Structures are given as structure tokens and as C-alpha cells.
Amino acid sequence: MSEPESITSLEAKSRPWWLRIPLTLQIVIALVLAVSLGIALGAGNPSPDNATFITNLAIPAELVLKALRALATPLILVAVLHTFMTTNIPGTAGRRLAVLLLTNTTAAILIGLVVANVLHPGSWGNLAVTPTATDIPAQSLDPWGLFKDAVPDAILKPLVDNNVIQLIVIALSFGIVLRALKSEQIAQGKTAYQPIEDVIGILFEAVIRILNWVIALVPLAVFGIVAKTVAEKGFAPFQSLAAFIVAVLVALALQACYYLTRVKIGSWVSPLRFLTGGSDAFITAFSTSSSTVTMPITFEVLQTKIGLRESSASLGALVGANFNNDGTALYEAMSALYISQVLGQHLSLGQQLIVILTSIFASVGAAGIPNAGLVTMTLVFTSVGLPTQYIALLVTVDWFLDRCRTALNVMGDMTVSALLDGKKPRTLDEA
């Protein structure tokens, strides 16, 4: 997801001209320049004299991935705490909202894994990056072991180990407690919770700003890794990436069909009314690549064009959007399975279950965060022992797939709103 409009126009104008170019256009320019350089260096048949230079081209990508791995866990921790402290969630409707979000995200991940297992895009070509390790540790399906592993040995240990499941357990525990303390303070007319909320908000904003620094270097990383790949291997590796794009688009289309089916069965809204009424939100999500920027439009079309009640629209489009990230969760699960196929080290049922759990928890903490899929993918890969070096090549196609899955995220928010609205349309008095 792209950076929200969080800075003033004056600050934007004061930045250097190259930073005012949209990130998508920067990546496209980087791709063109990288391919040109790769061809100039040999395109699959490089000169031995250029070997050191070609190897060093991958250094920016390695540094960016290292920074993303370092930022991923503190980002999710403060994001979950920030959401619990600032989001107003009513009791009964909140529980139903949580169930809907969980089922939709689980369905998205399962669809992604089924498509990846059936189409097997990782076997369509040779995606060549030399990782530090290609052996994926074998793991059997052990529910009790997963449950035990969810409880950390020390509070700070998940931050060091990049264990997202343990991290979410800690974040949810503190978030629920802090939310309860805040409610008690409000009921007593006190504001002792405010300093804690302010500190969490400042930490969240600080991590986001550091993340934006790293994201600004993504075009440089893309340039280096693509130029290195084209110079060493030619264009053969990108055949496999084309297969990955096709597989992800198929999975996103199936998830959209799942949404429309749920809307048809569980609400009074017809699928045609849902699609036509929500077209403005879908187009905005695809063009901006940000569900946060699209949020006001989503909230408006749900009421004015689809005809949902304000309470249902606000819960799905405003509250649910802080937790919902179905398209990103699907993409991360497919990425993990795709890379395992490329390596010839296919994930077992137990490992795919770990991918499902990690993707769910990561999507809960990353919803609404700029470039969430790119950040939390490092945690999903680490959870099953996949080398994160391959994420650098996935970034070359992420700028397009990010727009597609953002549109799906918005459709998921709208689906939740329609289901919360029930099977009876609002009356004239309610309207």
C-alpha cells in the first residue's frame, strides 16, 4: 500500500524533485534503466571483468531487505497497540465484525494456497537469485507445538527473533488491557490514559517515518537486483515472475467471487448493485494503491450508492479497514509457496499451516500501513525458513499487484459492511 497523504503540500514541494515522482513511476523508471544496464553488461553472458561490479549491484536490495526485517516487528507491535487505543469498536457488533474479518482473511489465504498448489507457478521458469540458504527445515503438523510456540519465553524475544505469532500475542494482550484501562478511566471521568495513548501514537508515527525512508530506497534496490539478474541470467527468470502474476490475479479473482457470493447470501444487496455502486471506490483504490486514502470514498458510496446504514458502513469501511488486509494476506501466502516451489523445497501441510497463521496475524497488525505486504512478507518467509533475498525480485512486480490487492482489500471492507447491514434494507425513516 502506498504512503497516505500525511504530509502537507508545502513539505512535499520542499522535497527534491526526484522524491516528488510517484513511487510507482520511480520503480518503472528503475526497471527500464536496470534492463538497459543488464543488456549492456551481457544479458546472460557477462564478461569476467564485470563480475565484481555485477555482484555489488545487489547490495542496495540486501540493505533494504535487512532494514525491512528490522522494522517489521516493531511496526506491527505499535500498529496493533495504536489501533486498540484509537479505534471505537462497539461490543456485540465488534464481535461479529471480528468473526467476519477472520473468516474473510482465512478464506483469502486458503484460496491463495490452493491456486499456488494447483498452478504451481514456481515451476514455470528459473527465478535465479543466490540465497544464503535454500534448505527449508522440515516441519510436521503439530497443533500443540504451535500453541506452545505462541507463548514467548520473554517479552522482548519475539522482537529479536522476528516471531510474528508471539509478537501478536503480546500486542493483543497489551492492547486489550490498555483498551480496558482506557474505558475505565473514561467512565470515571479521568484522562490518565492520555499520555500512554500519545506515546504509542508518537512511536507509531516515528516507525512509519523511518519506514518511508526505507521505501524511498526501493527503486534503487529494484534497479540493482534487476540489472544483476539480467546481466547474469538474461530474461529467463522473469518468465517465472509472469507465471506468479497470473496465479495471483486468478486467486484475487476467486476471492472477489467469494465476496460477491457472501453478499448475495448474507445481505439484501445484489452483487450487481454492489459492483456498480462501489466502482468509484474500486477505481480509487487501484489508482492510489491505498485503502487508507480510499476510505472516505468507500464510506460515502456504501451509503449513497449502495444504500447501507451509516452504522454498517462505518464499522466495515472505517473500523474494519484498520484490521482487514485480505488481499495482502493472500499475496504473502502465495509468495511463500511460490518461492518454495522455485527452490524445489515444497512446503509441507504443517509449514503451510504456519504460513496461514503468520499471514493472518501479520495482516491484522499491518492493515492501513504503507507498503504493508512488502514489510510483513519478511516475517512470513522467516516463519518457515525461506530466504528473504527473493523478496527483492518480487518487488519488481509488486507495484502492479499491490494495486490489485488494494482494490480487493476495499472490496473486503465493503463486503463486511453489507453483511453487517443484514437482509433488510434501511427504511425511509432510517435513510
XYZ file of N, CA and C in Angstrom, residues 126-369:
732
model
N 12.965 -20.361 -14.244
C 14.072 -20.384 -13.292
C 14.293 -18.989 -12.733
N 13.810 -18.760 -11.510
C 13.997 -17.467 -10.853
C 15.317 -17.522 -10.106
N 16.348 -16.960 -10.672
C 17.700 -17.203 -10.170
C 18.200 -16.062 -9.304
N 18.239 -16.306 -8.019
C 18.952 -15.460 -7.064
C 19.708 -16.414 -6.171
N 20.913 -16.078 -5.816
C 21.709 -16.967 -4.988
C 21.483 -16.646 -3.521
N 20.649 -17.433 -2.821
C 20.400 -17.156 -1.421
C 21.492 -17.732 -0.537
N 21.496 -17.313 0.708
C 22.489 -17.831 1.633
C 22.160 -19.256 2.055
N 20.889 -19.616 1.993
C 20.498 -20.972 2.361
C 19.210 -21.319 1.641
N 19.151 -22.529 1.079
C 17.956 -22.954 0.373
C 17.265 -24.109 1.063
N 17.809 -24.577 2.164
C 17.196 -25.704 2.865
C 16.104 -25.191 3.795
N 14.880 -25.621 3.543
C 13.761 -25.250 4.391
C 13.589 -26.339 5.438
N 13.684 -26.025 6.716
C 13.579 -27.059 7.743
C 12.235 -27.763 7.698
N 12.276 -29.079 7.700
C 11.042 -29.859 7.650
C 10.273 -29.718 8.955
N 8.956 -29.529 8.824
C 8.103 -29.389 9.991
C 6.833 -30.190 9.763
N 6.416 -30.940 10.764
C 5.184 -31.702 10.686
C 4.056 -30.898 11.302
N 2.822 -31.349 11.060
C 1.651 -30.666 11.604
C 1.541 -30.978 13.089
N 1.823 -29.991 13.929
C 1.830 -30.172 15.384
C 1.067 -29.020 16.031
N -0.285 -29.142 16.153
C -1.080 -28.047 16.726
C -0.629 -27.677 18.134
N -0.312 -28.687 18.969
C 0.107 -28.386 20.329
C 1.444 -27.635 20.325
N 2.327 -28.017 19.406
C 3.601 -27.329 19.303
C 3.415 -25.882 18.873
N 2.468 -25.638 17.931
C 2.177 -24.273 17.520
C 1.616 -23.451 18.673
N 0.760 -24.075 19.473
C 0.161 -23.382 20.615
C 1.242 -23.018 21.637
N 2.143 -23.962 21.902
C 3.219 -23.690 22.856
C 4.156 -22.608 22.324
N 4.398 -22.615 21.019
C 5.315 -21.648 20.438
C 4.723 -20.237 20.436
N 3.386 -20.135 20.577
C 2.744 -18.819 20.587
C 3.048 -18.034 21.851
N 3.489 -18.734 22.915
C 3.813 -18.073 24.179
C 5.322 -17.853 24.223
N 5.780 -16.603 24.231
C 7.226 -16.339 24.192
C 7.904 -16.611 25.528
N 9.204 -16.893 25.477
C 9.984 -17.088 26.695
C 10.226 -15.765 27.425
N 10.298 -14.671 26.665
C 10.494 -13.341 27.242
C 9.743 -12.338 26.377
N 9.362 -11.216 26.960
C 8.520 -10.254 26.257
C 9.221 -9.692 25.019
N 10.510 -9.430 25.121
C 11.234 -8.823 24.012
C 11.780 -9.847 23.018
N 11.681 -11.136 23.335
C 12.269 -12.161 22.472
C 11.649 -12.184 21.063
N 10.310 -12.014 20.907
C 9.753 -12.008 19.545
C 10.294 -10.888 18.675
N 10.662 -9.754 19.290
C 11.233 -8.658 18.515
C 12.597 -9.030 17.953
N 13.342 -9.818 18.722
C 14.671 -10.238 18.284
C 14.579 -11.369 17.263
N 13.649 -12.314 17.498
C 13.532 -13.498 16.645
C 12.637 -13.286 15.428
N 11.970 -12.112 15.326
C 11.000 -11.865 14.251
C 9.893 -12.916 14.227
N 9.428 -13.304 15.418
C 8.356 -14.288 15.524
C 7.027 -13.547 15.593
N 6.309 -13.522 14.456
C 5.117 -12.684 14.379
C 3.978 -13.221 15.231
N 3.857 -14.554 15.379
C 2.764 -15.111 16.178
C 2.926 -14.710 17.636
N 4.121 -14.873 18.176
C 4.375 -14.451 19.552
C 4.202 -12.947 19.700
N 4.625 -12.205 18.693
C 4.514 -10.759 18.744
C 3.055 -10.314 18.806
N 2.201 -10.938 17.999
C 0.783 -10.582 18.004
C 0.135 -10.949 19.328
N 0.545 -12.085 19.930
C 0.014 -12.460 21.243
C 0.327 -11.374 22.277
N 1.568 -10.894 22.264
C 1.952 -9.827 23.196
C 1.195 -8.540 22.881
N 1.125 -8.187 21.598
C 0.463 -6.944 21.202
C -1.022 -6.970 21.556
N -1.693 -8.092 21.269
C -3.120 -8.204 21.587
C -3.353 -8.166 23.091
N -2.486 -8.822 23.857
C -2.635 -8.832 25.315
C -2.535 -7.416 25.881
N -1.473 -6.709 25.499
C -1.315 -5.338 25.983
C -2.398 -4.421 25.421
N -2.785 -4.643 24.151
C -3.817 -3.807 23.546
C -5.153 -3.943 24.244
N -5.547 -5.191 24.553
C -6.820 -5.421 25.242
C -6.804 -4.805 26.638
N -5.696 -4.988 27.347
C -5.595 -4.445 28.707
C -5.606 -2.918 28.691
N -4.822 -2.320 27.794
C -4.787 -0.867 27.715
C -6.138 -0.306 27.302
N -6.840 -1.019 26.403
C -8.173 -0.574 25.987
C -9.146 -0.622 27.167
N -9.055 -1.695 27.974
C -9.925 -1.808 29.147
C -9.625 -0.708 30.168
N -8.340 -0.439 30.394
C -7.962 0.630 31.321
C -8.446 1.991 30.823
N -8.369 2.200 29.525
C -8.850 3.460 28.956
C -10.350 3.607 29.176
N -11.103 2.531 28.958
C -12.552 2.572 29.161
C -12.897 2.880 30.615
N -12.153 2.256 31.543
C -12.394 2.519 32.968
C -12.096 3.976 33.307
N -11.014 4.512 32.755
C -10.652 5.904 33.014
C -11.707 6.861 32.465
N -12.214 6.561 31.273
C -13.248 7.413 30.678
C -14.520 7.378 31.519
N -14.891 6.177 31.996
C -16.095 6.046 32.816
C -15.974 6.846 34.114
N -14.763 6.973 34.635
C -14.537 7.711 35.881
C -14.241 9.191 35.629
N -14.270 9.594 34.355
C -14.011 10.984 34.028
C -12.556 11.374 34.127
N -11.648 10.408 34.075
C -10.225 10.678 34.183
C -9.570 10.622 32.802
N -8.394 11.189 32.713
C -7.639 11.182 31.450
C -6.217 10.690 31.644
N -6.020 9.821 32.650
C -4.671 9.315 32.919
C -4.143 8.458 31.769
N -5.040 7.930 30.926
C -4.629 7.090 29.812
C -4.018 7.912 28.679
N -4.290 9.221 28.642
C -3.905 10.047 27.502
C -2.405 10.055 27.237
N -1.543 10.179 28.277
C -0.097 10.141 27.987
C 0.346 8.845 27.323
N -0.232 7.699 27.746
C 0.126 6.417 27.138
C -0.300 6.392 25.679
N -1.524 6.865 25.417
C -2.018 6.903 24.043
C -1.149 7.812 23.180
N -0.725 8.940 23.743
C 0.131 9.859 22.996
C 1.487 9.232 22.682
N 2.061 8.525 23.656
C 3.362 7.879 23.452
C 3.262 6.824 22.353
N 2.206 6.010 22.402
C 2.014 4.981 21.382
C 1.842 5.629 20.008
N 1.059 6.718 19.952
C 0.860 7.414 18.691
C 2.154 7.975 18.131
N 2.994 8.533 19.003
C 4.276 9.084 18.563
C 5.198 7.972 18.065
N 5.240 6.844 18.800
C 6.068 5.722 18.361
C 5.608 5.190 17.012
N 4.294 5.098 16.833
C 3.742 4.611 15.573
C 4.150 5.533 14.428
N 4.003 6.841 14.635
C 4.359 7.803 13.596
C 5.859 7.765 13.312
N 6.667 7.573 14.366
C 8.118 7.525 14.185
C 8.531 6.326 13.335
N 7.957 5.147 13.628
C 8.294 3.949 12.853
C 7.839 4.111 11.410
N 6.652 4.708 11.207
C 6.150 4.926 9.854
C 7.097 5.837 9.070
N 7.606 6.872 9.713
C 8.509 7.791 9.009
C 9.822 7.106 8.637
N 10.337 6.290 9.554
C 11.570 5.547 9.225
C 11.292 4.575 8.084
N 10.109 3.935 8.127
C 9.727 3.020 7.054
C 9.676 3.751 5.715
N 9.163 4.971 5.724
C 9.097 5.739 4.481
C 10.488 6.023 3.926
N 11.468 6.217 4.823
C 12.850 6.387 4.349
C 13.318 5.143 3.597
N 12.998 3.977 4.176
C 13.413 2.715 3.543
C 12.685 2.516 2.218
N 11.367 2.798 2.207
C 10.587 2.629 0.984
C 11.115 3.535 -0.125
N 11.626 4.707 0.241
C 12.177 5.618 -0.768
C 13.366 5.008 -1.495
N 14.026 4.017 -0.862
C 15.172 3.360 -1.475
C 14.789 2.139 -2.310
N 13.501 1.778 -2.319
C 13.065 0.589 -3.047
C 13.395 0.674 -4.543
N 13.171 1.815 -5.226
C 13.552 1.863 -6.647
C 15.031 1.564 -6.887
N 15.898 2.046 -5.989
C 17.331 1.750 -6.111
C 17.590 0.256 -5.953
N 16.871 -0.365 -4.996
C 17.013 -1.814 -4.804
C 16.523 -2.585 -6.018
N 15.401 -2.142 -6.586
C 14.859 -2.791 -7.785
C 15.851 -2.668 -8.941
N 16.411 -1.473 -9.108
C 17.403 -1.256 -10.183
C 18.562 -2.231 -10.040
N 19.106 -2.357 -8.823
C 20.271 -3.200 -8.623
C 19.995 -4.672 -8.854
N 18.893 -5.173 -8.282
C 18.639 -6.618 -8.373
C 18.222 -7.028 -9.785
N 17.466 -6.157 -10.489
C 17.060 -6.487 -11.854
C 18.259 -6.417 -12.795
N 19.095 -5.379 -12.657
C 20.288 -5.274 -13.504
C 21.201 -6.475 -13.295
N 21.374 -6.901 -12.043
C 22.221 -8.061 -11.741
C 21.632 -9.332 -12.350
N 20.313 -9.506 -12.219
C 19.672 -10.715 -12.735
C 19.749 -10.784 -14.253
N 19.448 -9.659 -14.934
C 19.500 -9.646 -16.397
C 20.927 -9.868 -16.887
N 21.897 -9.257 -16.201
C 23.291 -9.410 -16.623
C 23.759 -10.851 -16.477
N 23.378 -11.520 -15.387
C 23.865 -12.876 -15.131
C 23.051 -13.960 -15.827
N 21.714 -13.787 -15.848
C 20.842 -14.871 -16.311
C 20.001 -14.519 -17.528
N 20.081 -13.277 -18.008
C 19.229 -12.882 -19.120
C 17.798 -12.658 -18.643
N 16.818 -12.962 -19.509
C 15.412 -12.695 -19.198
C 14.646 -13.946 -18.780
N 15.321 -15.082 -18.715
C 14.634 -16.329 -18.346
C 13.966 -16.274 -16.972
N 14.597 -15.662 -15.945
C 13.945 -15.644 -14.627
C 12.597 -14.939 -14.611
N 12.381 -13.977 -15.513
C 11.144 -13.199 -15.478
C 9.965 -13.964 -16.071
N 10.238 -15.083 -16.739
C 9.153 -15.955 -17.168
C 8.424 -16.523 -15.955
N 9.190 -16.867 -14.943
C 8.590 -17.383 -13.718
C 7.790 -16.299 -13.004
N 8.274 -15.052 -13.027
C 7.525 -13.956 -12.409
C 6.214 -13.705 -13.135
N 6.188 -13.875 -14.461
C 4.940 -13.728 -15.214
C 3.928 -14.777 -14.770
N 4.405 -15.994 -14.524
C 3.523 -17.047 -14.026
C 2.973 -16.692 -12.646
N 3.817 -16.083 -11.824
C 3.391 -15.674 -10.492
C 2.308 -14.606 -10.574
N 2.460 -13.640 -11.494
C 1.452 -12.602 -11.671
C 0.112 -13.218 -12.062
N 0.146 -14.154 -13.019
C -1.086 -14.811 -13.469
C -1.755 -15.544 -12.306
N -0.957 -16.261 -11.513
C -1.511 -17.026 -10.392
C -2.146 -16.101 -9.360
N -1.484 -14.987 -9.050
C -2.034 -14.045 -8.060
C -3.328 -13.429 -8.568
N -3.373 -13.046 -9.843
C -4.594 -12.458 -10.401
C -5.746 -13.445 -10.398
N -5.465 -14.710 -10.674
C -6.504 -15.743 -10.608
C -7.037 -15.872 -9.180
N -6.131 -15.893 -8.210
C -6.539 -16.011 -6.808
C -7.357 -14.800 -6.359
N -6.931 -13.589 -6.762
C -7.683 -12.387 -6.408
C -9.079 -12.405 -7.020
N -9.187 -12.902 -8.258
C -10.498 -13.003 -8.906
C -11.404 -13.987 -8.169
N -10.842 -15.112 -7.734
C -11.634 -16.089 -6.971
C -12.073 -15.511 -5.627
N -11.199 -14.736 -4.982
C -11.576 -14.103 -3.726
C -12.697 -13.085 -3.952
N -12.645 -12.359 -5.057
C -13.724 -11.424 -5.379
C -15.050 -12.166 -5.575
N -14.994 -13.322 -6.232
C -16.203 -14.148 -6.388
C -16.725 -14.616 -5.032
N -15.808 -14.942 -4.124
C -16.199 -15.334 -2.763
C -16.926 -14.185 -2.069
N -16.426 -12.969 -2.223
C -17.082 -11.799 -1.631
C -18.495 -11.630 -2.186
N -18.619 -11.698 -3.503
C -19.926 -11.497 -4.126
C -20.922 -12.573 -3.699
N -20.425 -13.802 -3.529
C -21.301 -14.883 -3.059
C -21.790 -14.609 -1.642
N -20.896 -14.162 -0.769
C -21.296 -13.841 0.604
C -22.284 -12.685 0.634
N -22.071 -11.680 -0.215
C -23.012 -10.558 -0.285
C -24.378 -11.031 -0.756
N -24.397 -11.909 -1.747
C -25.655 -12.432 -2.291
C -26.428 -13.214 -1.234
N -25.719 -14.032 -0.463
C -26.379 -14.909 0.512
C -26.676 -14.187 1.819
N -25.772 -13.332 2.280
C -25.874 -12.802 3.632
C -26.397 -11.392 3.773
N -26.762 -10.724 2.662
C -27.268 -9.358 2.781
C -28.374 -9.124 1.762
N -29.010 -7.959 1.879
C -30.092 -7.609 0.943
C -29.541 -7.029 -0.354
N -28.252 -6.728 -0.396
C -27.643 -6.087 -1.566
C -27.374 -7.122 -2.656
N -27.748 -6.797 -3.895
C -27.443 -7.687 -5.012
C -25.988 -7.493 -5.443
N -25.345 -8.540 -5.956
C -23.953 -8.397 -6.415
C -23.772 -7.305 -7.466
N -24.767 -7.140 -8.380
C -24.667 -6.118 -9.414
C -24.699 -4.722 -8.794
N -25.613 -4.513 -7.837
C -25.683 -3.224 -7.139
C -24.385 -2.965 -6.372
N -23.840 -4.021 -5.801
C -22.596 -3.920 -5.031
C -21.439 -3.472 -5.924
N -21.320 -4.077 -7.103
C -20.213 -3.761 -8.010
C -20.368 -2.381 -8.635
N -21.565 -2.073 -9.129
C -21.768 -0.774 -9.778
C -21.693 0.368 -8.763
N -22.291 0.175 -7.593
C -22.264 1.219 -6.575
C -20.880 1.455 -6.011
N -20.073 0.402 -5.947
C -18.740 0.529 -5.363
C -17.639 0.791 -6.368
N -18.006 1.027 -7.632
C -16.990 1.180 -8.682
C -16.038 2.344 -8.398
N -16.580 3.447 -7.866
C -15.704 4.595 -7.571
C -14.630 4.223 -6.552
N -15.022 3.461 -5.534
C -14.061 3.049 -4.505
C -13.023 2.093 -5.082
N -13.454 1.156 -5.937
C -12.513 0.201 -6.527
C -11.494 0.919 -7.416
N -11.978 1.858 -8.236
C -11.086 2.577 -9.143
C -10.102 3.436 -8.363
N -10.611 4.087 -7.308
C -9.728 4.920 -6.488
C -8.670 4.072 -5.794
N -9.063 2.910 -5.287
C -8.118 2.019 -4.616
C -7.033 1.552 -5.576
N -7.430 1.211 -6.810
C -6.439 0.744 -7.784
C -5.512 1.875 -8.204
N -6.059 3.074 -8.389
C -5.244 4.182 -8.892
C -4.315 4.745 -7.821
N -4.768 4.757 -6.552
C -3.936 5.306 -5.477
C -3.110 4.255 -4.763
N -3.500 2.980 -4.890
C -2.815 1.882 -4.206
C -2.837 2.075 -2.691
N -3.911 2.679 -2.182
C -4.000 2.936 -0.746
C -5.449 2.824 -0.290
N -5.746 1.851 0.553
C -7.096 1.735 1.106
C -7.367 2.833 2.115
N -6.310 3.386 2.722
C -6.486 4.492 3.668
C -6.968 5.745 2.951
N -6.351 6.073 1.817
C -6.786 7.219 1.027
C -8.194 7.002 0.490
N -8.533 5.750 0.159
C -9.838 5.424 -0.421
C -10.946 5.407 0.630
N -10.592 5.347 1.900
C -11.563 5.148 2.967
C -12.751 6.120 2.930
N -12.552 7.431 2.773
C -13.716 8.332 2.730
C -14.657 8.042 1.564
N -14.083 7.685 0.412
C -14.917 7.366 -0.756
C -15.683 6.083 -0.514
N -15.020 5.091 0.079
C -15.693 3.828 0.409
C -16.867 4.079 1.343
N -16.648 4.883 2.366
C -17.695 5.190 3.336
C -18.875 5.894 2.662
N -18.585 6.771 1.706
C -19.649 7.526 1.040
C -20.467 6.650 0.105
N -19.796 5.840 -0.741
C -20.538 5.048 -1.720
C -21.366 3.954 -1.043
N -20.900 3.460 0.094
C -21.682 2.454 0.810
C -23.039 3.004 1.222
N -23.081 4.293 1.562
C -24.342 4.894 1.995
C -25.156 5.454 0.826
N -24.499 6.210 -0.063
C -25.241 6.937 -1.095
C -25.562 6.101 -2.326
N -24.663 5.207 -2.731
C -24.875 4.459 -3.970
C -25.348 3.025 -3.735
N -24.908 2.433 -2.630
C -25.366 1.071 -2.327
C -26.552 1.103 -1.385
N -26.595 2.086 -0.481
C -27.764 2.257 0.374
C -27.679 1.588 1.724
N -26.476 1.387 2.256
C -26.337 0.747 3.568
C -26.555 1.776 4.676
N -26.842 1.273 5.856
C -26.977 2.137 7.020
C -25.615 2.720 7.395
N -25.633 3.888 8.023
C -24.388 4.547 8.390
C -23.580 3.716 9.378
N -24.254 3.056 10.326
C -23.554 2.246 11.320
C -22.815 1.089 10.662
N -23.465 0.438 9.695
C -22.831 -0.684 8.996
C -21.664 -0.194 8.137
N -21.864 0.934 7.463
C -20.807 1.472 6.612
C -19.597 1.878 7.434
N -19.825 2.482 8.591
C -18.699 2.930 9.412
C -17.929 1.756 10.001
N -18.646 0.702 10.426
C -17.961 -0.457 11.006
C -17.087 -1.156 9.974
N -17.596 -1.358 8.767
C -16.838 -2.072 7.756
C -15.752 -1.230 7.118
N -16.104 0.013 6.720
C -15.187 0.834 5.939
C -14.200 1.610 6.789
N -14.583 1.965 8.021
C -13.707 2.773 8.860
C -13.022 1.956 9.942
N -13.810 1.152 10.678
C -13.215 0.334 11.737
C -12.560 -0.917 11.149
N -13.306 -1.645 10.315
C -12.786 -2.889 9.753
C -11.541 -2.705 8.917
N -11.435 -1.538 8.254
C -10.264 -1.281 7.421
C -8.979 -1.228 8.226
N -9.087 -0.986 9.538
C -7.892 -0.961 10.389
C -7.373 -2.364 10.699
N -8.181 -3.388 10.414
C -7.769 -4.767 10.690
C -7.745 -5.625 9.429
N -8.488 -5.219 8.396
C -8.685 -6.062 7.226
C -7.594 -5.838 6.182
N -7.003 -6.919 5.710
C -5.967 -6.851 4.675
C -5.949 -8.163 3.903
N -7.132 -8.575 3.422
C -7.268 -9.895 2.805
C -6.366 -10.072 1.590
N -6.339 -9.068 0.717
C -5.534 -9.177 -0.495
C -4.055 -9.335 -0.194
N -3.581 -8.607 0.810
C -2.167 -8.712 1.193
C -1.866 -10.059 1.821
N -2.771 -10.555 2.673
C -2.570 -11.871 3.287
C -2.514 -12.961 2.218
N -3.411 -12.889 1.231
C -3.404 -13.847 0.112
C -2.085 -13.777 -0.637
N -1.625 -12.565 -0.915
C -0.388 -12.362 -1.681
C 0.821 -12.912 -0.939
N 0.887 -12.682 0.363
C 2.037 -13.158 1.136
C 2.074 -14.682 1.192
N 0.919 -15.310 1.378
C 0.866 -16.772 1.413
C 1.290 -17.359 0.071
N 0.805 -16.762 -1.026
C 1.185 -17.242 -2.353
C 2.672 -17.012 -2.618
N 3.202 -15.897 -2.143
C 4.627 -15.610 -2.349
C 5.492 -16.662 -1.673
N 5.122 -17.036 -0.434
C 5.899 -18.042 0.291
C 5.871 -19.381 -0.432
N 4.695 -19.787 -0.897
C 4.590 -21.077 -1.585
C 5.297 -21.022 -2.940
N 5.195 -19.891 -3.623
C 5.847 -19.722 -4.916
C 7.367 -19.834 -4.796
N 7.949 -19.153 -3.818
C 9.404 -19.206 -3.642
C 9.846 -20.604 -3.240
N 9.063 -21.292 -2.419
C 9.421 -22.669 -2.053
C 9.416 -23.562 -3.286
N 8.489 -23.323 -4.226
C 8.451 -24.093 -5.466
C 9.664 -23.781 -6.340
N 10.054 -22.492 -6.380
C 11.233 -22.103 -7.147
C 12.468 -22.833 -6.636
N 12.555 -22.949 -5.297
C 13.704 -23.616 -4.685
C 13.621 -25.139 -4.781
N 12.454 -25.649 -5.186
C 12.268 -27.100 -5.199
C 12.103 -27.685 -3.818
N 11.803 -26.853 -2.834
C 11.628 -27.302 -1.441
C 10.183 -27.038 -1.048
N 9.283 -27.896 -1.467
C 7.853 -27.653 -1.309
C 7.452 -27.697 0.170
N 6.614 -26.744 0.552
C 6.177 -26.648 1.939
C 5.208 -27.775 2.277
N 5.423 -28.382 3.445
C 4.535 -29.450 3.914
C 3.230 -28.845 4.415
N 2.279 -29.714 4.794
C 0.997 -29.242 5.318
C 1.206 -28.434 6.591
N 2.110 -28.897 7.451
C 2.386 -28.165 8.686
C 2.985 -26.799 8.412
N 3.892 -26.728 7.441
C 4.509 -25.442 7.099
C 3.496 -24.496 6.466
N 2.585 -25.034 5.650
C 1.551 -24.185 5.054
C 0.583 -23.681 6.119
N 0.343 -24.472 7.163
C -0.479 -24.005 8.280
C 0.211 -22.846 8.996
N 1.536 -22.955 9.163
C 2.292 -21.858 9.780
C 2.198 -20.603 8.910
N 2.264 -20.765 7.580
C 2.112 -19.633 6.663
C 0.742 -18.992 6.845
N -0.309 -19.820 6.980
C -1.665 -19.301 7.171
C -1.749 -18.472 8.450
N -1.262 -19.032 9.555
C -1.335 -18.331 10.835
C -0.513 -17.045 10.810
N 0.690 -17.135 10.278
C 1.556 -15.954 10.235
C 0.961 -14.869 9.353
N 0.391 -15.256 8.205
C -0.205 -14.274 7.299
C -1.411 -13.601 7.938
N -2.225 -14.392 8.662
C -3.393 -13.812 9.344
C -2.948 -12.791 10.376
N -2.013 -13.186 11.228
C -1.581 -12.293 12.295
C -0.862 -11.066 11.732
N -0.045 -11.282 10.705
C 0.669 -10.156 10.107
C -0.301 -9.176 9.461
N -1.365 -9.698 8.820
C -2.334 -8.813 8.165
C -3.134 -8.024 9.188
N -3.377 -8.610 10.370
C -4.094 -7.893 11.430
C -3.285 -6.681 11.879
N -1.975 -6.881 12.033
C -1.144 -5.792 12.513
C -0.756 -4.794 11.444
N -0.860 -5.191 10.163
C -0.321 -4.346 9.105
C -1.376 -3.587 8.322
N -2.657 -3.809 8.592
C -3.704 -3.144 7.834
C -3.584 -1.631 7.983
N -3.634 -0.929 6.849
C -3.541 0.518 6.861
C -2.130 1.058 6.864
N -1.130 0.182 6.949
C 0.263 0.626 6.974
C 0.774 0.714 5.537
